Short mmCIF file of C-alpha atoms and ligand atoms in Angstrom, two decimals:
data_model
loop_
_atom_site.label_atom_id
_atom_site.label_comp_id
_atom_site.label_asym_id
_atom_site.label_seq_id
_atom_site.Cartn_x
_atom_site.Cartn_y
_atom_site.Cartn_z
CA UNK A 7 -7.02 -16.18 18.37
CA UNK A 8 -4.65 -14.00 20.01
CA UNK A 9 -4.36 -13.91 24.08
CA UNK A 10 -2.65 -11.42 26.12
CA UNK A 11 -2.67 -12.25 29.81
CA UNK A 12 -1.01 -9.67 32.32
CA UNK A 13 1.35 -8.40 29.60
CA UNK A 14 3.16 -5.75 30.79
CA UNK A 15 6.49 -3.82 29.08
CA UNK A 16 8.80 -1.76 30.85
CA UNK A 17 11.64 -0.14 28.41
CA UNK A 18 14.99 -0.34 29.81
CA UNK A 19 15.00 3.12 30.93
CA UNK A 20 12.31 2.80 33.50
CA UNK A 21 9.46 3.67 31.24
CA UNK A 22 6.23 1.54 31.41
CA UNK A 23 5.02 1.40 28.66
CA UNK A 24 2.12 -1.50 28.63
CA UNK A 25 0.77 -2.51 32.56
CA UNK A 26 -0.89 -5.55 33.06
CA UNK A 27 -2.74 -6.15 29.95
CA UNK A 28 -5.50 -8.70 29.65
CA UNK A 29 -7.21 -9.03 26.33
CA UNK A 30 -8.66 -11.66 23.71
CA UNK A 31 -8.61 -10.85 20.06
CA UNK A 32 -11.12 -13.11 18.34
CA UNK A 33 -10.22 -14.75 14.58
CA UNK A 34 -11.59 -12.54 11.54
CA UNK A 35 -11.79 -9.39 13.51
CA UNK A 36 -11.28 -5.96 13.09
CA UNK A 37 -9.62 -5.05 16.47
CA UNK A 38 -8.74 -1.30 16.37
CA UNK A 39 -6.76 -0.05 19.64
CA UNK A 40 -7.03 3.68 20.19
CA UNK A 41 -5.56 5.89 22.53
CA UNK A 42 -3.49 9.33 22.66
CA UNK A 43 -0.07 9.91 22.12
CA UNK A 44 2.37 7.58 24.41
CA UNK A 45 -0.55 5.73 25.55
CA UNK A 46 1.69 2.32 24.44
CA UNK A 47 -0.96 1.85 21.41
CA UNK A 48 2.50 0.43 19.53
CA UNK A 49 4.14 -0.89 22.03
CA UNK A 50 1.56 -3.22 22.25
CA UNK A 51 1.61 -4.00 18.50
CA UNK A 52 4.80 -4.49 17.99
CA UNK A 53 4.55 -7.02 20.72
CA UNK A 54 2.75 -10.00 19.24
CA UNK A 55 4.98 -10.21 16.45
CA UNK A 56 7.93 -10.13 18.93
CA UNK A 57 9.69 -6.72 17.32
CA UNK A 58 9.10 -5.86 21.13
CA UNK A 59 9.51 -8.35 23.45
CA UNK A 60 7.43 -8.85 26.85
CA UNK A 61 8.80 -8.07 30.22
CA UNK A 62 5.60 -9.60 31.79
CA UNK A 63 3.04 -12.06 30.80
CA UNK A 64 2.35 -14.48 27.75
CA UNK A 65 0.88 -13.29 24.15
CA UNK A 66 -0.70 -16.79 22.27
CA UNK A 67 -1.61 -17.16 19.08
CA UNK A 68 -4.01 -19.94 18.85
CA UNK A 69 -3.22 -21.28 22.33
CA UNK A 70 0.30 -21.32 21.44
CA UNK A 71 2.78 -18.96 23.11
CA UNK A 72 4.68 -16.72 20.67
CA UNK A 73 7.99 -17.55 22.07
CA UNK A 74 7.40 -20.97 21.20
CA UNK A 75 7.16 -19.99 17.59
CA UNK A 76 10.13 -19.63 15.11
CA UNK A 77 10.12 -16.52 14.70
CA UNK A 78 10.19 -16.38 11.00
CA UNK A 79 7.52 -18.61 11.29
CA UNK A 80 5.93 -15.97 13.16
CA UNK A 81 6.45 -13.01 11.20
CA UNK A 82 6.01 -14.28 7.96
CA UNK A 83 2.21 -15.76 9.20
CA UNK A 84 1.37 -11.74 10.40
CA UNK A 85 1.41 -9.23 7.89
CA UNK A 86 2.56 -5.82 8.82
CA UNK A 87 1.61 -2.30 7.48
CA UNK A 88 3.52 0.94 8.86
CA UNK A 89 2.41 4.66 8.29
CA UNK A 90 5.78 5.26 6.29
CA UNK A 91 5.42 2.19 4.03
CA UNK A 92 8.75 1.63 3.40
CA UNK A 93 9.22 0.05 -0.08
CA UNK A 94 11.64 -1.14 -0.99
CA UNK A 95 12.99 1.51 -3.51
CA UNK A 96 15.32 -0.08 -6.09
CA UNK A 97 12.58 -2.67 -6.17
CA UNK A 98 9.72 -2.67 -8.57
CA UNK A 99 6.56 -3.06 -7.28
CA UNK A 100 5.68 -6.56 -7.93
CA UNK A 101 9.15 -7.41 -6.23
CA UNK A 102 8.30 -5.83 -3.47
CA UNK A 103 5.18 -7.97 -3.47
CA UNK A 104 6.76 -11.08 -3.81
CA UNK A 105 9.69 -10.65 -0.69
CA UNK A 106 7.44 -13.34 1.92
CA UNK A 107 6.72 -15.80 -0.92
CA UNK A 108 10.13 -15.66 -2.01
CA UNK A 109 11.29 -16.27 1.86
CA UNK A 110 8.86 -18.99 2.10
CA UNK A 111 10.24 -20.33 -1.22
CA UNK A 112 6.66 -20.00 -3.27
CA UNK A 113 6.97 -21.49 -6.97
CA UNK A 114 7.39 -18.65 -9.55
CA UNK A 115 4.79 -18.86 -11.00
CA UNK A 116 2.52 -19.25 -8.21
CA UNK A 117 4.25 -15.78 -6.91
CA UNK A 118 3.52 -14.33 -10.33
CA UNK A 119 -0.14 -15.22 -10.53
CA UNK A 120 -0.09 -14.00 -6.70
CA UNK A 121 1.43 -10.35 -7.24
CA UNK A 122 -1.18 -9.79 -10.11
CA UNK A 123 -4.31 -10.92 -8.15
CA UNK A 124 -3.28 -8.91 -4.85
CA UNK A 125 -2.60 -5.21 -7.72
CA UNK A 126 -6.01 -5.97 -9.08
CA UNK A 127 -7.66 -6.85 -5.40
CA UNK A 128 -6.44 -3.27 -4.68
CA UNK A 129 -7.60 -1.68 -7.62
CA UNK A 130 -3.85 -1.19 -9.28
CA UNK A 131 -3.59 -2.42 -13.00
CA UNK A 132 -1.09 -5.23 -13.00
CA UNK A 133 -0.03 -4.67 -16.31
CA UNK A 134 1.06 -1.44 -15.67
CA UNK A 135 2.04 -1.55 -11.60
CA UNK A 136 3.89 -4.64 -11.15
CA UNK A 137 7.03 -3.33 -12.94
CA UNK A 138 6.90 -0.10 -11.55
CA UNK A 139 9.42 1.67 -9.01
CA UNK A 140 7.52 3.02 -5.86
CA UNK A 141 8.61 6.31 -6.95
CA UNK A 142 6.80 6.20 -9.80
CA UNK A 143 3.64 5.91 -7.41
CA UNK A 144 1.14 8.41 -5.43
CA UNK A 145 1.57 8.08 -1.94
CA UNK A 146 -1.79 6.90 -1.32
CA UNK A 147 -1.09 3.85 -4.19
CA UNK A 148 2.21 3.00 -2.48
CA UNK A 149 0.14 2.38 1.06
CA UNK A 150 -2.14 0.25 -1.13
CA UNK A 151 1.38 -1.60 -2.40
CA UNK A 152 2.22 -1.86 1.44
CA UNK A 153 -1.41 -3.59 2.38
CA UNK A 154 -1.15 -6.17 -0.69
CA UNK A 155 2.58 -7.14 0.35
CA UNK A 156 1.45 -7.86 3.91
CA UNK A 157 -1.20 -9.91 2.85
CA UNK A 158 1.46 -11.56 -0.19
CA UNK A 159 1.55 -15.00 2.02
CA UNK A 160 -1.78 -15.04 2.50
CA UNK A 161 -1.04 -14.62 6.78
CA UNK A 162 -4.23 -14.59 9.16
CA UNK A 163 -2.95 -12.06 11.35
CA UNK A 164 -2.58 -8.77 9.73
CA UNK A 165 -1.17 -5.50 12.09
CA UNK A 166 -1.73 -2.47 11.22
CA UNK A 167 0.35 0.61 12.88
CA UNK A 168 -1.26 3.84 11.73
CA UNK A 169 -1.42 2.66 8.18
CA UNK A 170 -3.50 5.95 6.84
CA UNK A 171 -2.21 8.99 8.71
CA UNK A 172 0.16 10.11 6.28
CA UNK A 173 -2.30 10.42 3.82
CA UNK A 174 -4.63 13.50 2.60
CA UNK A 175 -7.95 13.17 4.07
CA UNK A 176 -9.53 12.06 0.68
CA UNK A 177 -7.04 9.51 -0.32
CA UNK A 178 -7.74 8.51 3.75
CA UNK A 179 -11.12 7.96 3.27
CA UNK A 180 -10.45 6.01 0.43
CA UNK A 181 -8.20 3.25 1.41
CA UNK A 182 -10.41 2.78 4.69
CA UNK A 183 -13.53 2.18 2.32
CA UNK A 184 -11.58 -0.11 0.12
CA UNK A 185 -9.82 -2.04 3.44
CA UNK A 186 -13.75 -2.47 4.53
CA UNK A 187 -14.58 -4.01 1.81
CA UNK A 188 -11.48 -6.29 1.32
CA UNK A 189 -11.76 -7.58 4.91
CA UNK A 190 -15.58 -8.39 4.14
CA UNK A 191 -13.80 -11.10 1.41
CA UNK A 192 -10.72 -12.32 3.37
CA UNK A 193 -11.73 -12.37 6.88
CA UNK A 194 -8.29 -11.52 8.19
CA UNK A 195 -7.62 -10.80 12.02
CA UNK A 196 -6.71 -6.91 11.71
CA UNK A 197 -5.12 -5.31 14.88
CA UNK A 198 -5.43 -2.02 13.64
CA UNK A 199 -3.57 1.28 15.80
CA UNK A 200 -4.60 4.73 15.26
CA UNK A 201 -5.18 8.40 17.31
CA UNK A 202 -8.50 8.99 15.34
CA UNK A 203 -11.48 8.14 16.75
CA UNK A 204 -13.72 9.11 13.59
CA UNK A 205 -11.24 6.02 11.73
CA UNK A 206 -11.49 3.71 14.66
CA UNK A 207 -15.47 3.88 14.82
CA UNK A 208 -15.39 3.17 11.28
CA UNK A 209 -13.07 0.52 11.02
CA UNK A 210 -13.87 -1.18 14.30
CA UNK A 211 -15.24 -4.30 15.18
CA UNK A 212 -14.23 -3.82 18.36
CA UNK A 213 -12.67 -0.93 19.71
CA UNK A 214 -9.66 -0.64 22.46
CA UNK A 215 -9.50 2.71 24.21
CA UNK A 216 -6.00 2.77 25.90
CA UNK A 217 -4.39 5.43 28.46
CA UNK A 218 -0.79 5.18 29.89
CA UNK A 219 -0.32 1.78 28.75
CA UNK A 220 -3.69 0.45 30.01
CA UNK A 221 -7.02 -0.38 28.67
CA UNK A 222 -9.93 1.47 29.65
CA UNK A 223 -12.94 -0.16 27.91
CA UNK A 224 -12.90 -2.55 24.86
CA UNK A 225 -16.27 -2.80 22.91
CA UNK A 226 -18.12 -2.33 19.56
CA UNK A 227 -18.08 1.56 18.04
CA UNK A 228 -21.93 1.59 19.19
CA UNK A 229 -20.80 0.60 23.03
CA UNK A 230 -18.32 3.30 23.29
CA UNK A 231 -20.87 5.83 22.13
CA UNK A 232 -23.75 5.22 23.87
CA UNK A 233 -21.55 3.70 27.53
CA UNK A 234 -18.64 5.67 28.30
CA UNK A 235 -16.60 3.60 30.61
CA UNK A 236 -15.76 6.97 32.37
CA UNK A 237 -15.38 10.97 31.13
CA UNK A 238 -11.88 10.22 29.52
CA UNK A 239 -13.90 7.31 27.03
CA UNK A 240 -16.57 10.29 26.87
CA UNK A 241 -14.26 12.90 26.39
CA UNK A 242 -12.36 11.06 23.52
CA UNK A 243 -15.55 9.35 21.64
CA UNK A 244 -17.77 12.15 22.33
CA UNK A 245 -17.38 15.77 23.02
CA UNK A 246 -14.45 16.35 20.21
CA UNK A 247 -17.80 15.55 18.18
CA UNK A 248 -20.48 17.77 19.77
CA UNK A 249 -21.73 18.29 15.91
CA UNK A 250 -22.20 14.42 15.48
CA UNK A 251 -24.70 14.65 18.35
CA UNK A 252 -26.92 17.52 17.58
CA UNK A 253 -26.97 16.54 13.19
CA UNK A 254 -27.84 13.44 14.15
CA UNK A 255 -31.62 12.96 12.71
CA UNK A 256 -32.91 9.46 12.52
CA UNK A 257 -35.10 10.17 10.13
CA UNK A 258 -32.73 10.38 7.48
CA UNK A 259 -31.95 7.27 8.16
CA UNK A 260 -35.33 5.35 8.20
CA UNK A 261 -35.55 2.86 5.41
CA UNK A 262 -39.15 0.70 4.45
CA UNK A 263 -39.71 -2.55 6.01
CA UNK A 264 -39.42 -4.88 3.06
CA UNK A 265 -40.01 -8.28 5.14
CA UNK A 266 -42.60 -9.13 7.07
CA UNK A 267 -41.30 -9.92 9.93
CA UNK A 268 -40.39 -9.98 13.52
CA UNK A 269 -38.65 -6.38 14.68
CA UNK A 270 -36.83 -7.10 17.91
CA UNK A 271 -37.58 -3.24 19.31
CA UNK A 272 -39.17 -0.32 18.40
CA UNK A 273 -37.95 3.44 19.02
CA UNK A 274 -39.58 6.91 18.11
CA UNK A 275 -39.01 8.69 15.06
CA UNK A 276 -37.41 11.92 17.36
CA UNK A 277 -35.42 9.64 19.20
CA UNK A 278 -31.66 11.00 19.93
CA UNK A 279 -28.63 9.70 19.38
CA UNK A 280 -27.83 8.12 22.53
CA UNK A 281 -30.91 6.72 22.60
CA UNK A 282 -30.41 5.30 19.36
CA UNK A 283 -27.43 4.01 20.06
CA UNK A 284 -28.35 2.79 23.54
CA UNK A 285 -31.10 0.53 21.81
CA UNK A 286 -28.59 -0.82 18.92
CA UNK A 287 -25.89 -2.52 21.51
CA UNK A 288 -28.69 -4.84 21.83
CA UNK A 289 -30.11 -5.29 18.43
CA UNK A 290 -29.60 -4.71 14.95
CA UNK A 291 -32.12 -3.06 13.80
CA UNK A 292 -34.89 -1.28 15.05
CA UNK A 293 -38.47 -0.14 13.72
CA UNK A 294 -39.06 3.26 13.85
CA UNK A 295 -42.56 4.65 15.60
CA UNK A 296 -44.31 8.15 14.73
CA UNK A 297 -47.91 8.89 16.31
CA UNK A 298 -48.30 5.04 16.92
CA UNK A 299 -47.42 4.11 13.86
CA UNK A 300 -44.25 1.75 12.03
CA UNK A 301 -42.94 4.15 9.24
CA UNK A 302 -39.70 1.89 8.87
CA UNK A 303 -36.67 0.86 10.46
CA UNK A 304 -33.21 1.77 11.08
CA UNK A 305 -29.93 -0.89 11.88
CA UNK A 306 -27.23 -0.81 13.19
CA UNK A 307 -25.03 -0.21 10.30
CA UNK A 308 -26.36 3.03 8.91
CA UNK A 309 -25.87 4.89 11.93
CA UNK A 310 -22.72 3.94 12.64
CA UNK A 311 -21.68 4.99 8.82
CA UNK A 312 -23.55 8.28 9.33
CA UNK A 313 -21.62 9.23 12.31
CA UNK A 314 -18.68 7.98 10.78
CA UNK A 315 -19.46 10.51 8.09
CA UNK A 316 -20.60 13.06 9.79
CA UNK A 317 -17.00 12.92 11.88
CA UNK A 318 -15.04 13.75 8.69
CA UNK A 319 -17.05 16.18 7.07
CA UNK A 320 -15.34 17.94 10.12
CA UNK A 321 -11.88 17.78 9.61
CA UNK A 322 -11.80 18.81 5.95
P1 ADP B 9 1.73 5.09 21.28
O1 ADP B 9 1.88 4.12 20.15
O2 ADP B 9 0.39 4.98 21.95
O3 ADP B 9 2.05 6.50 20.91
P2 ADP B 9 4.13 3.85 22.34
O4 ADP B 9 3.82 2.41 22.50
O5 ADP B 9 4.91 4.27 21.16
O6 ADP B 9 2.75 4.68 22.43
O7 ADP B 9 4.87 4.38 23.65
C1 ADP B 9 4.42 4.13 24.96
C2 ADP B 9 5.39 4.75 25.95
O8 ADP B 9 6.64 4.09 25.87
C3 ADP B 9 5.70 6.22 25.70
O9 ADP B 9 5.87 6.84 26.94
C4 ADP B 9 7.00 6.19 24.92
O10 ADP B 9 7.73 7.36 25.11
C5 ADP B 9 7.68 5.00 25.54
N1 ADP B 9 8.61 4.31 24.60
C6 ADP B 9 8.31 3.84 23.37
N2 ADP B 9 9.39 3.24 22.82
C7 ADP B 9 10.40 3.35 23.73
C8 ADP B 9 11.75 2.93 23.76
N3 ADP B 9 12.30 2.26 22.75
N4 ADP B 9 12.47 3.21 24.88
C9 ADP B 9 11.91 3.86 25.93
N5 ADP B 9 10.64 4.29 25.95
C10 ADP B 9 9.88 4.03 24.87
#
């Protein structure tokens, strides 16, 4: 879906910013990119819907180069979602809304119908949003405003640039749950940038660890746990959340076998987490052994939503 071979980006001032950058973002994926401060997280971004453009290398969007594609073509087929959300203020809401159908010269109608699908998709009464002011919103329901407009046209491609980390951690937690879900319906490619590692291994599909404009290891929240590409992967994924290690209890997570059927491997009830984890880059689920005998099974999921959970029971 989207191809980035050797794409590098040097600013004009010397700084270089992305090196060299080889990666494939599959269709209907969550593709979260992590990486600390300056590490070119939105340089990269900003680079497949040409706000930045390359010094090096080719970006392609279904085998087709992005400088081969109008540009409003382009942006109008990639949604976009900043931390600051930027409303338009003397807009109401369901104007707002409507600014790519508009460009792309929808039928009124069709844009209304559109606008009040996307307010209740979100959980925002249409009746009572779409002829609001943003001002006249939370913060947390204007970033909701800000995903429904970038998915207004309906675009595959949706980017993401630290869309949560203005927000309180509650509201946070929130709009990641209800972003889960809503992807689990529309199937969108999400390229989603962030600094927190606790939102990444939630979010994630796949996760991108990045450091001074490179990549150090690309794989699924369970890879980076349980194989570290190197101590800075371990560093950032792990140690920050000692506590995440030593809660972890798998027994808490053991549900009944309903099915009779095939489990693909079996692990002991005192298992730890790395072992746990080790066993679920492989398979899904697992049944669960004590004194040589089945008491259940754990997959893939639950764990991954307990550590998530356990991670930001820590920051409040
Ligand atoms: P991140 O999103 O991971 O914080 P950025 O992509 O914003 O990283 O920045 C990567 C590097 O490029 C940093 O060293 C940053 O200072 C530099 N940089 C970003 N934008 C510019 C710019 N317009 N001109 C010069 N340097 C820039």
């Amino acid at each position: 879906m989207i191809q980035f071979d050797h794409v590098s980006k040097k600013y004009p001032d010397g700084t270089n910013a992305v090196n060299s950058i080889n990666l494939h973002i599959k269709a209907g994926e969550f593709f979260v990119i992590i990486g600390p401060s300056g590490s070119g997280k939105t340089t990269l971004l900003k680079m497949i819907n040409r706000l930045i453009p390359l010094s090096e290398g080719t970006i392609s969007i279904n085998g087709k180069r992005i400088s081969d594609y109008d540009i409003h073509e382009l942006r109008w087929d990639i949604g976009y979602v900043l931390q600051q959300i930027a409303l338009f203020p003397h807009m109401t809401i369901g104007e707002n809304i409507a600014i790519v159908p508009e460009l792309k010269n929808w039928e009124q109608d069709k844009i209304k119908k559109r606008i009040d699908e996307l307010l209740e998709m979100v959980g925002l009464e249409p009746e009572i949003y779409r002829s609001r002011k943003p001002h006249e919103l939370s913060g947390g329901q204007q970033q909701r405003v800000g995903v429904t407009r970038a998915l207004a046209a309906n675009p595959p491609i949706i980017l993401m640039d630290e869309p949560f980390s203005a927000l309180d951690p509650l509201s946070r937690e929130k709009l990641q749950d209800d972003l889960l879900h809503l992807q689990q319906k529309i199937k969108k490619t999400i390229v989603f940038v962030t600094h927190d590692m606790k939102e990444a291994l939630k979010l994630g599909d796949r996760i991108c660890v990045m450091k001074n404009g490179e990549i150090v290891q690309v794989g699924t929240p369970d890879d980076l746990l349980a194989n570290p590409e190197n101590e800075f992967v371990r560093q950032f994924v792990g140690d920050k959340h000692e506590p995440v290690f030593r809660e972890f209890n798998l027994q808490n997570l053991i549900v009944p076998i309903l099915e009779e059927r095939e489990t693909e491997a079996t692990i002991s009830a005192s298992a730890s987490l790395n072992e746990t984890l080790e066993l679920l880059t492989h398979h899904d689920q697992l049944a669960v052994e004590e004194n040589g005998a089945i008491i259940g099974m754990v997959n893939r999921q639950s764990v991954i939503r307990q550590l998530a959970g356990t991670m930001q029971k820590e920051v409040r």
